[in-house]
Coordinates of C-alpha atoms in Angstrom, one line a residue:
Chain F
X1456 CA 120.3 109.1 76.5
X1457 CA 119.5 109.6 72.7
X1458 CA 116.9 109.1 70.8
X1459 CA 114.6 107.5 74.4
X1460 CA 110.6 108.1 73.2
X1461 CA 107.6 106.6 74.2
X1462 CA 104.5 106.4 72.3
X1463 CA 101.0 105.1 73.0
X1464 CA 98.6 104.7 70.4
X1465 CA 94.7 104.7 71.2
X1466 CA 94.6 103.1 75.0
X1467 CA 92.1 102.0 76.6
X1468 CA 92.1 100.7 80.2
X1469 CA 89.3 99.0 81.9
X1470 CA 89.3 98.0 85.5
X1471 CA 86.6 95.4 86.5
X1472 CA 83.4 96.2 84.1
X1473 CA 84.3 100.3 84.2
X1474 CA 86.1 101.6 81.5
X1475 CA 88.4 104.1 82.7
X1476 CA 89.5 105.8 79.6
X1477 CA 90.0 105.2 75.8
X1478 CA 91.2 106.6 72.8
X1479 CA 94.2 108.4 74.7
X1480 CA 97.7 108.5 72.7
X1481 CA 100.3 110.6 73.3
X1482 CA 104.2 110.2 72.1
X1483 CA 106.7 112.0 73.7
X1484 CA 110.9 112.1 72.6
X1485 CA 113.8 112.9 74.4
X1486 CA 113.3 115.9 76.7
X1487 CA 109.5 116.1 76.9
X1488 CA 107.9 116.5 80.6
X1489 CA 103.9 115.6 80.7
X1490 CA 101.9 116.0 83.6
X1491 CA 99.2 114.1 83.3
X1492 CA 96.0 115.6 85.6
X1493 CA 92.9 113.9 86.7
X1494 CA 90.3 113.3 90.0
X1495 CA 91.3 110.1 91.8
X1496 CA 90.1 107.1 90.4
X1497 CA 89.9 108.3 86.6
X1498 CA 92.7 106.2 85.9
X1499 CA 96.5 107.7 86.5
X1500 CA 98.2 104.6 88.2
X1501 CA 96.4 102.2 86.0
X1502 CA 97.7 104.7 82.7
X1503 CA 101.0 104.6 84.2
X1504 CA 101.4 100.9 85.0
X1505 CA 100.1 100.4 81.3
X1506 CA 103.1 102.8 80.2
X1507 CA 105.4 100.4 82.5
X1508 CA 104.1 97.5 80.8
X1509 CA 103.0 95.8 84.3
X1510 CA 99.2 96.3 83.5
X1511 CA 98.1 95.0 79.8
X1512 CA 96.2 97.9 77.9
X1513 CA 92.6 96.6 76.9
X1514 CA 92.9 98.2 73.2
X1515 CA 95.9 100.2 71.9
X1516 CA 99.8 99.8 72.2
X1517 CA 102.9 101.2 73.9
X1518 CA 105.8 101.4 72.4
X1519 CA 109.1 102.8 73.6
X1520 CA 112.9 102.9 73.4
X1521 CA 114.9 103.4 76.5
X1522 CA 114.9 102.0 79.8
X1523 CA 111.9 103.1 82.2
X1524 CA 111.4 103.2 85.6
X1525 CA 108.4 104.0 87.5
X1526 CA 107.9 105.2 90.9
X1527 CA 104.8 104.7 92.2
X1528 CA 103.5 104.1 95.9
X1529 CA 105.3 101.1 96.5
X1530 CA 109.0 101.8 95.6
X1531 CA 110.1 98.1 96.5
X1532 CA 112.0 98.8 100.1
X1533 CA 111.9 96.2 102.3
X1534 CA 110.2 97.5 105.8
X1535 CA 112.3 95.7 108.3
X1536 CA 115.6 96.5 106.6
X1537 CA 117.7 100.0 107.2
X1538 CA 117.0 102.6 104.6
X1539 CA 120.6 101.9 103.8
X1540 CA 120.5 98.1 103.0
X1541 CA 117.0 98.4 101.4
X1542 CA 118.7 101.0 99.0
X1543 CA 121.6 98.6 98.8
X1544 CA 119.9 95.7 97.2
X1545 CA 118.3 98.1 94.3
X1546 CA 121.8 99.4 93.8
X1547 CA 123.6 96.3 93.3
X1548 CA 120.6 94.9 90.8
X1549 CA 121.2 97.8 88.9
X1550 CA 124.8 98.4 89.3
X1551 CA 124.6 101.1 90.1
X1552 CA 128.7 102.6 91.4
X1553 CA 127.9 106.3 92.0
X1554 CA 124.9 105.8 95.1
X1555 CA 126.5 108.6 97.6
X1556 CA 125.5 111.4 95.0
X1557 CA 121.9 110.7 94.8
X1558 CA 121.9 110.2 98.5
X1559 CA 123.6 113.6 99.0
X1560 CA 121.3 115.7 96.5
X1561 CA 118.1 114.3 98.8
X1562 CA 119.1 114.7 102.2
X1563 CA 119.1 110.9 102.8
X1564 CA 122.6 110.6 104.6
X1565 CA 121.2 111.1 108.3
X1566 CA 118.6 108.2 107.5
X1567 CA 120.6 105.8 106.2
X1568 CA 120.1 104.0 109.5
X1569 CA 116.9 103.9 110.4
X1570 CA 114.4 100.7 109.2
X1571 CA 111.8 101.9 106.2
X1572 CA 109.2 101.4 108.5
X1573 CA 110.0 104.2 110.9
X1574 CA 110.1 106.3 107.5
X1575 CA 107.5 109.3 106.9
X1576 CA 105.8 109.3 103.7
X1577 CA 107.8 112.3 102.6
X1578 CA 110.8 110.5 103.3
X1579 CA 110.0 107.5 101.7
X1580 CA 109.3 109.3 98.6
X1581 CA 112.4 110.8 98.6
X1582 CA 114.3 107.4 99.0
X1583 CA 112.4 106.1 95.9
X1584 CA 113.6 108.8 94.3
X1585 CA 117.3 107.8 95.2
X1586 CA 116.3 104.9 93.8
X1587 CA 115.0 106.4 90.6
X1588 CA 118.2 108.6 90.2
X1589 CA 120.8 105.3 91.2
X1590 CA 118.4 102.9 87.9
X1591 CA 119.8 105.8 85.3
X1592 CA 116.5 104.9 83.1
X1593 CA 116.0 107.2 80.1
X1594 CA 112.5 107.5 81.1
X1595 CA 110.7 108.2 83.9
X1596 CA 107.3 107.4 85.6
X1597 CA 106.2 109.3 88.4
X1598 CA 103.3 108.1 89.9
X1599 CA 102.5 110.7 92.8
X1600 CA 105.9 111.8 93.1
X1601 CA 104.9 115.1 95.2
X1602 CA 102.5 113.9 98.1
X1603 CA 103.8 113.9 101.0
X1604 CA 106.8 116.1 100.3
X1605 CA 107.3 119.4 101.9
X1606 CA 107.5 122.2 100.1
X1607 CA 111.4 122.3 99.8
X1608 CA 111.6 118.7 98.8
X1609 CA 108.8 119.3 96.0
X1610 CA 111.0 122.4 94.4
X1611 CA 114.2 119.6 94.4
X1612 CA 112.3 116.9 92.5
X1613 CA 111.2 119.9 90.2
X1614 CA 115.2 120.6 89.8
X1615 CA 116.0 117.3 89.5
X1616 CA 113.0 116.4 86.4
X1617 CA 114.5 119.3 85.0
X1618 CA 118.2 118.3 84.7
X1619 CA 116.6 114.6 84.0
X1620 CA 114.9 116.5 80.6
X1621 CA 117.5 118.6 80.5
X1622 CA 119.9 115.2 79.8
X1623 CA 117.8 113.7 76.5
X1624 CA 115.3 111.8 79.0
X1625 CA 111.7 111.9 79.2
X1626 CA 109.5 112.4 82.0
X1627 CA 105.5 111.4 83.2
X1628 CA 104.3 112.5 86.1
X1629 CA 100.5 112.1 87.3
X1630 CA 99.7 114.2 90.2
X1631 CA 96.9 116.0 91.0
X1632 CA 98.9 118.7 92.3
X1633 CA 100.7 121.8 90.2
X1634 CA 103.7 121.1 89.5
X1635 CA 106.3 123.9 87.9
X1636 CA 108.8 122.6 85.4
X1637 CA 110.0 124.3 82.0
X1638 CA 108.1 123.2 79.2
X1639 CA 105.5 121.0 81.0
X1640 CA 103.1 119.5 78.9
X1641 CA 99.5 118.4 80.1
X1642 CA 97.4 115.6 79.8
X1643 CA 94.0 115.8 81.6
X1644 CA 92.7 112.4 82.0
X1645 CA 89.2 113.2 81.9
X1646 CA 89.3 114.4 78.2
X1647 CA 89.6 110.4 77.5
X1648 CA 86.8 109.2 80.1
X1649 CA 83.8 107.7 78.6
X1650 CA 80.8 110.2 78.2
X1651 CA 78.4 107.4 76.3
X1652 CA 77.6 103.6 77.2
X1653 CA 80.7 101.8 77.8
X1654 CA 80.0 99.8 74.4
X1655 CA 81.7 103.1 72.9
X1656 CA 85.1 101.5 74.1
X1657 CA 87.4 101.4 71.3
Chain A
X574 CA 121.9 89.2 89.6
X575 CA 120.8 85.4 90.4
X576 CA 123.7 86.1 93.8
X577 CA 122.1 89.8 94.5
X578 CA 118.2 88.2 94.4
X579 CA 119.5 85.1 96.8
X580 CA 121.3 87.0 98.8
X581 CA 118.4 89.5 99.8
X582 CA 115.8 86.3 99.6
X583 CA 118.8 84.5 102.5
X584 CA 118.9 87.5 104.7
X585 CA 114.9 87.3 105.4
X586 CA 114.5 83.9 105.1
X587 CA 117.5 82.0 107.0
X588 CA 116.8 81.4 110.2
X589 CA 118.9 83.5 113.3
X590 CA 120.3 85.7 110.2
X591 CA 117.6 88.6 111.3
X592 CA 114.6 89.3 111.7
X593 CA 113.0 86.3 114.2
X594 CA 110.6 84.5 113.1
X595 CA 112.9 82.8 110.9
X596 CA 113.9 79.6 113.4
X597 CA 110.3 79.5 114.1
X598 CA 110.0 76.3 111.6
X599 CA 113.2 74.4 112.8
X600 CA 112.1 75.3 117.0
X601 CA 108.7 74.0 116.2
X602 CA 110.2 70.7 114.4
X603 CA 112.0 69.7 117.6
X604 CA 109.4 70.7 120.3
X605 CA 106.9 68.4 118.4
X606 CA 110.0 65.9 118.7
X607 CA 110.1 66.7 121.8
X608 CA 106.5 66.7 123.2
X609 CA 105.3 63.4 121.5
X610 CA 106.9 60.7 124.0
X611 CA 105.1 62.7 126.4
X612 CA 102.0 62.5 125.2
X613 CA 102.2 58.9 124.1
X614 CA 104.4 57.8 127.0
X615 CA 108.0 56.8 127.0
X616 CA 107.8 52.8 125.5
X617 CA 111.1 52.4 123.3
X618 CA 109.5 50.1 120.9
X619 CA 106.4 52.5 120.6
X620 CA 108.4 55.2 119.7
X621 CA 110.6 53.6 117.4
X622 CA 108.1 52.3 115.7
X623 CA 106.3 55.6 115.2
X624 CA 108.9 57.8 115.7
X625 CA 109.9 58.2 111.8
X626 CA 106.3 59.0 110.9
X627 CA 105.8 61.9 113.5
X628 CA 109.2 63.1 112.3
X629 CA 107.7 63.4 109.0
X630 CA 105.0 65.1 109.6
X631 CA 106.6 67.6 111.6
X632 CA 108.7 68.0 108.8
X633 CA 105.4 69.0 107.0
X634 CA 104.3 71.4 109.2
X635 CA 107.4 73.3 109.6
X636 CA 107.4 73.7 105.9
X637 CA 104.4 75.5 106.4
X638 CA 105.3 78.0 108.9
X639 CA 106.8 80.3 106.7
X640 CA 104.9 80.7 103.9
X641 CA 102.9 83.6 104.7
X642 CA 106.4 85.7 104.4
X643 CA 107.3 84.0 101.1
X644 CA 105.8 86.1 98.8
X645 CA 102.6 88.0 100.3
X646 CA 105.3 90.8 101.5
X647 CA 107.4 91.1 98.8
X648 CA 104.1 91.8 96.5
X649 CA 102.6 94.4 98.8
X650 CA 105.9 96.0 98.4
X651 CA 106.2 96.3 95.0
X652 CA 109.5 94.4 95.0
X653 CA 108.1 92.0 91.7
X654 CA 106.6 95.3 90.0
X655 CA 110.0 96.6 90.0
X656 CA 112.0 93.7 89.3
X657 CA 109.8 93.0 86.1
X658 CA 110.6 97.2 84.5
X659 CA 114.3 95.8 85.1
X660 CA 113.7 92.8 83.2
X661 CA 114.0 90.1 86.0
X662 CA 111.1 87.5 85.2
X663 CA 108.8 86.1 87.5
X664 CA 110.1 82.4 87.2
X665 CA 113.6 83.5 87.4
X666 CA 113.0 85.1 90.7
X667 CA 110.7 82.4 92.1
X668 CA 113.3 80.1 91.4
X669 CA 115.6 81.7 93.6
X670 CA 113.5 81.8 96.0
X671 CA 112.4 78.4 95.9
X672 CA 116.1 77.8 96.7
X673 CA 116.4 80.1 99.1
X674 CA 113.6 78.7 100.9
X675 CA 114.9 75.6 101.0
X676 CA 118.8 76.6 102.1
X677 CA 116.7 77.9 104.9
X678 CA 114.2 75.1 105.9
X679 CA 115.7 72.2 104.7
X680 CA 119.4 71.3 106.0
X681 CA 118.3 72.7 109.4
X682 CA 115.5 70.2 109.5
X683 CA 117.9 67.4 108.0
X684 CA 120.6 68.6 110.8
X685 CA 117.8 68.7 113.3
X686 CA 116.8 64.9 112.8
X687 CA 119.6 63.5 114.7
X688 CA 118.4 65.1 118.6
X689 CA 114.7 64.4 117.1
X690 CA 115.9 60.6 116.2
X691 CA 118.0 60.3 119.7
X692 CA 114.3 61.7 121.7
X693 CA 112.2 59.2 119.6
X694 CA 115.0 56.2 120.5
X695 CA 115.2 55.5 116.5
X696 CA 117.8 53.3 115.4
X697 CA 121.0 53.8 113.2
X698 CA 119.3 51.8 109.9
X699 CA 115.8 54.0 110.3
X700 CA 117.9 57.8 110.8
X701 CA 119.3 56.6 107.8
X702 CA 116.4 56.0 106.0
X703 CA 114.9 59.2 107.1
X704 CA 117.5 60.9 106.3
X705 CA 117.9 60.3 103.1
X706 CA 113.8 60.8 102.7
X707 CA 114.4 64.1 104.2
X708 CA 117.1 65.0 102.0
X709 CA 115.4 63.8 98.7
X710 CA 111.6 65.1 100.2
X711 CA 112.7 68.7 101.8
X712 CA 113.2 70.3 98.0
X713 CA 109.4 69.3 97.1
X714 CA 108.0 70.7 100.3
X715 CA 109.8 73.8 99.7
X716 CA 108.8 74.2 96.6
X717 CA 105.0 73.2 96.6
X718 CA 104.9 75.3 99.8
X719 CA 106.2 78.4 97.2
X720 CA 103.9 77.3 95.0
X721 CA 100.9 77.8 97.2
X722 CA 101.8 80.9 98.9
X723 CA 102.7 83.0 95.5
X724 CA 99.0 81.4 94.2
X725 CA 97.1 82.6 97.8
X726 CA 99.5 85.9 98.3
X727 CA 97.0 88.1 97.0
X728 CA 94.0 87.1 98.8
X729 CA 92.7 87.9 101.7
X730 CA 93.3 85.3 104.5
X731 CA 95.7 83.5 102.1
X732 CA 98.0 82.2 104.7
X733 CA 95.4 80.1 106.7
X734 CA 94.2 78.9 103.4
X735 CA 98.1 77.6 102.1
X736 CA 98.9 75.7 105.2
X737 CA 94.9 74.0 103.5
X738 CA 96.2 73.4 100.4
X739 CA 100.0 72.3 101.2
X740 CA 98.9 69.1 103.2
X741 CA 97.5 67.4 100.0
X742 CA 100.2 68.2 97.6
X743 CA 102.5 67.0 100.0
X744 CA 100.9 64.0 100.5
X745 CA 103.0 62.1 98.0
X746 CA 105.7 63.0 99.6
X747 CA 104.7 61.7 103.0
X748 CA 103.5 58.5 101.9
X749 CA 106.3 57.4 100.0
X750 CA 108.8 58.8 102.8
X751 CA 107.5 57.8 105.9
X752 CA 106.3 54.3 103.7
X753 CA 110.2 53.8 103.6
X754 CA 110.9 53.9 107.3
X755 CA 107.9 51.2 108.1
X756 CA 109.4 48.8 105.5
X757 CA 112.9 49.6 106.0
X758 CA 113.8 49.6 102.7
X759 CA 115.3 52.6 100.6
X760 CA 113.6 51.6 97.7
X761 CA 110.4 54.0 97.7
X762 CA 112.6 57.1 98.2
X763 CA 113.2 57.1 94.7
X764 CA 109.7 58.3 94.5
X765 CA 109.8 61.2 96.8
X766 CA 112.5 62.0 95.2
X767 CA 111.2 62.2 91.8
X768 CA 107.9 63.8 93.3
X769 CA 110.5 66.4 94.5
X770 CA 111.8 66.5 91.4
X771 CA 108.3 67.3 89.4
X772 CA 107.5 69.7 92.1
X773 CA 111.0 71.5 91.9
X774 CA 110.7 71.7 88.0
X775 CA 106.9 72.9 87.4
X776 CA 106.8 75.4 90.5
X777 CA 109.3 78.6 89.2
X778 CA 106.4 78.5 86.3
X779 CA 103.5 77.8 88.2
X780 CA 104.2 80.8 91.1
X781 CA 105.7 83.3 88.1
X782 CA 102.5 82.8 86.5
X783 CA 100.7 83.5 89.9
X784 CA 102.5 86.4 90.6
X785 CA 101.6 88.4 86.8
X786 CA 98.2 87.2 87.4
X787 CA 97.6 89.0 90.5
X788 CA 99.6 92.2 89.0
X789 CA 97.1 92.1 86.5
X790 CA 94.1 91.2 88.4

């Protein structure tokens, strides 16, 4: 896991006619954490899925080395399938061999069983972090990663971002909720929003 | 990773291999098979005469059965979003599933012709014809029903609107194949099956670029 970073340099993002934020870089190496803060709707998914490279920035770049993987509200498991098989199919296009540990460290043995869509949200989020730990990306993106979670669950992802950092990777998470890791850094996503006429864009 | 994608794209598409709705297309093929010397009343040379066409065109409309679960589900999931960050193109997976979707649709109509050709009283010659049409005209309506239903997955009320927009793409397909079975003649398959081919060839593009555009949108 050497040498992962990820840079941006002067993004902005604009959804329909709103511009949701501009002139935000940030560039973070091997081991950083950033939590990046902000009300709904002032741009964390859209900043993360710009990261990801699924949504295309309207000025500024991204640049990285490493393999990403985001996690955001729609981890990809098919509803109608066991949690087991849906987990299966992520596992084989990543081939991934070692499944059983990350299954173990989340408590997802006793689920393996039932069909997504019986799944709570808690529970979901925990199987999307399986998936997250089974991809063995240098760099994460957590999109929301603690909604939904109880509090013991919330304290294990904490562990696990840690040992993740703690490894040479890299770590963004946007949550609106306080989140306690080592050496977090923080982004608040309204420092970037627009204050003048949206002509001020880049 | 081509086997892994088909594999997953087989178990929710092939009919009887899960979840039910799968054998809806192949069910509805024969009871329209079924139901039409009723309605135009049991005259051998009537329904040998017309039995190829109405073959055809249930052909058509069992292609367009399942294309609300194409791709509609798979981008509410995220499944694409993900597949992209591990470096799986759009095109490569829609041409999976374009084969996927036929492997499920297509041999089981082809297979399906023969009690459909015995309740229509058609002849040796004219099953022959059709199914060879079928054979060379299945791959198109497979893959200009993916077409449509990655381009109408993201909007609202998309599936009425792709069983719309299927009937005139396929119309090529129709003319020429069910054309072959009133002449007799094999000649004009060659068309359907170069229709097929066309459609088969500009379709992994034309859905892959469907698919990034409502990711962007």
């Amino acid at each position: 896991m050497q040498g992962a970073s990820i840079r941006a340099a002067n993004l902005a993002c604009r959804r329909g006619d709103r511009l949701l934020f501009r002139r935000l870089s940030l560039e973070l190496a091997a081991g950083d954490v950033l939590h990046v803060k902000g009300a709904n709707g002032i741009g964390k998914s859209s900043l993360m899925r710009i990261l990801a490279g699924l949504l295309p920035a309207y000025a500024g770049e991204v640049t990285r080395s490493g393999d990403l993987a985001l996690m955001d509200e729609r981890p990809g498991l098919d509803l109608d399938q066991p949690l087991g098989k849906a987990l299966g199919f992520w596992q084989s296009v990543d081939g991934c061999t070692n499944a059983a540990h990350a299954l173990e460290v989340l408590d997802l043995e006793p689920l393996l069983d039932v069909p997504v869509r019986y799944l709570s949200t808690g529970q979901r989020k925990r199987a999307a972090m399986a998936s997250i730990l089974n991809r063995g990306a240098n760099i994460w993106l957590l999109d929301e990663p603690l909604s939904g979670l109880d509090t013991a669950a919330q304290a294990k992802f904490a562990a696990l971002i840690q040992l993740h950092i703690g490894g040479g990777g890299i770590c963004i998470l946007a949550s609106h909720q306080p989140v306690e890791i080592a050496g977090l850094k923080t982004l608040v996503l309204e420092d970037f929003a627009p204050k003048d006429a949206p002509e001020d864009a880049t | 990773m081509t086997l892994t994608l088909l594999k997953r794209d087989l178990s929710r598409f092939f009919p009887f291999a899960g979840s039910g709705g799968a054998a809806l297309p192949l069910l509805f093929f024969l009871s329209v098979a079924m139901l039409y010397p009723f309605a135009v009343g049991p005259k051998p040379e009537l329904l040998a005469q017309t039995g190829g066409g109405v073959i055809w065109i249930a052909a058509l409309l069992a292609a367009i059965l399942p294309l609300e679960r194409l791709v509609a589900s798979d981008m509410e999931l995220g499944v694409f979003d993900q597949l992209k960050l591990r470096g799986v193109t759009e095109e490569a997976v829609m041409a999976v599933r374009m084969v996927a979707h036929w492997i499920s649709f297509g041999p089981m109509l082809i297979v399906a012709s023969f009690p459909a050709a015995a309740l229509l009283n058609l002849d040796g010659p004219t099953l022959e014809i059709l199914l060879l049409g079928l054979l060379a005209g299945t791959p198109g309506l497979a893959a200009a029903g993916l077409m449509i239903a990655a381009l109408t997955a993201s909007l609202r009320g998309g599936a009425a609107l792709s069983g719309l927009l299927l009937i005139p793409l396929c119309l090529p397909i129709l003319i020429f194949g069910a054309g072959s079975l009133a002449r007799g003649e094999t000649a004009s398959l060659g068309f359907v099956a170069a229709i097929s081919l066309l459609l088969v060839a500009i379709t992994p593009f034309a859905a892959g670029a469907a698919i990034k555009a409502a990711r962007e949108g």
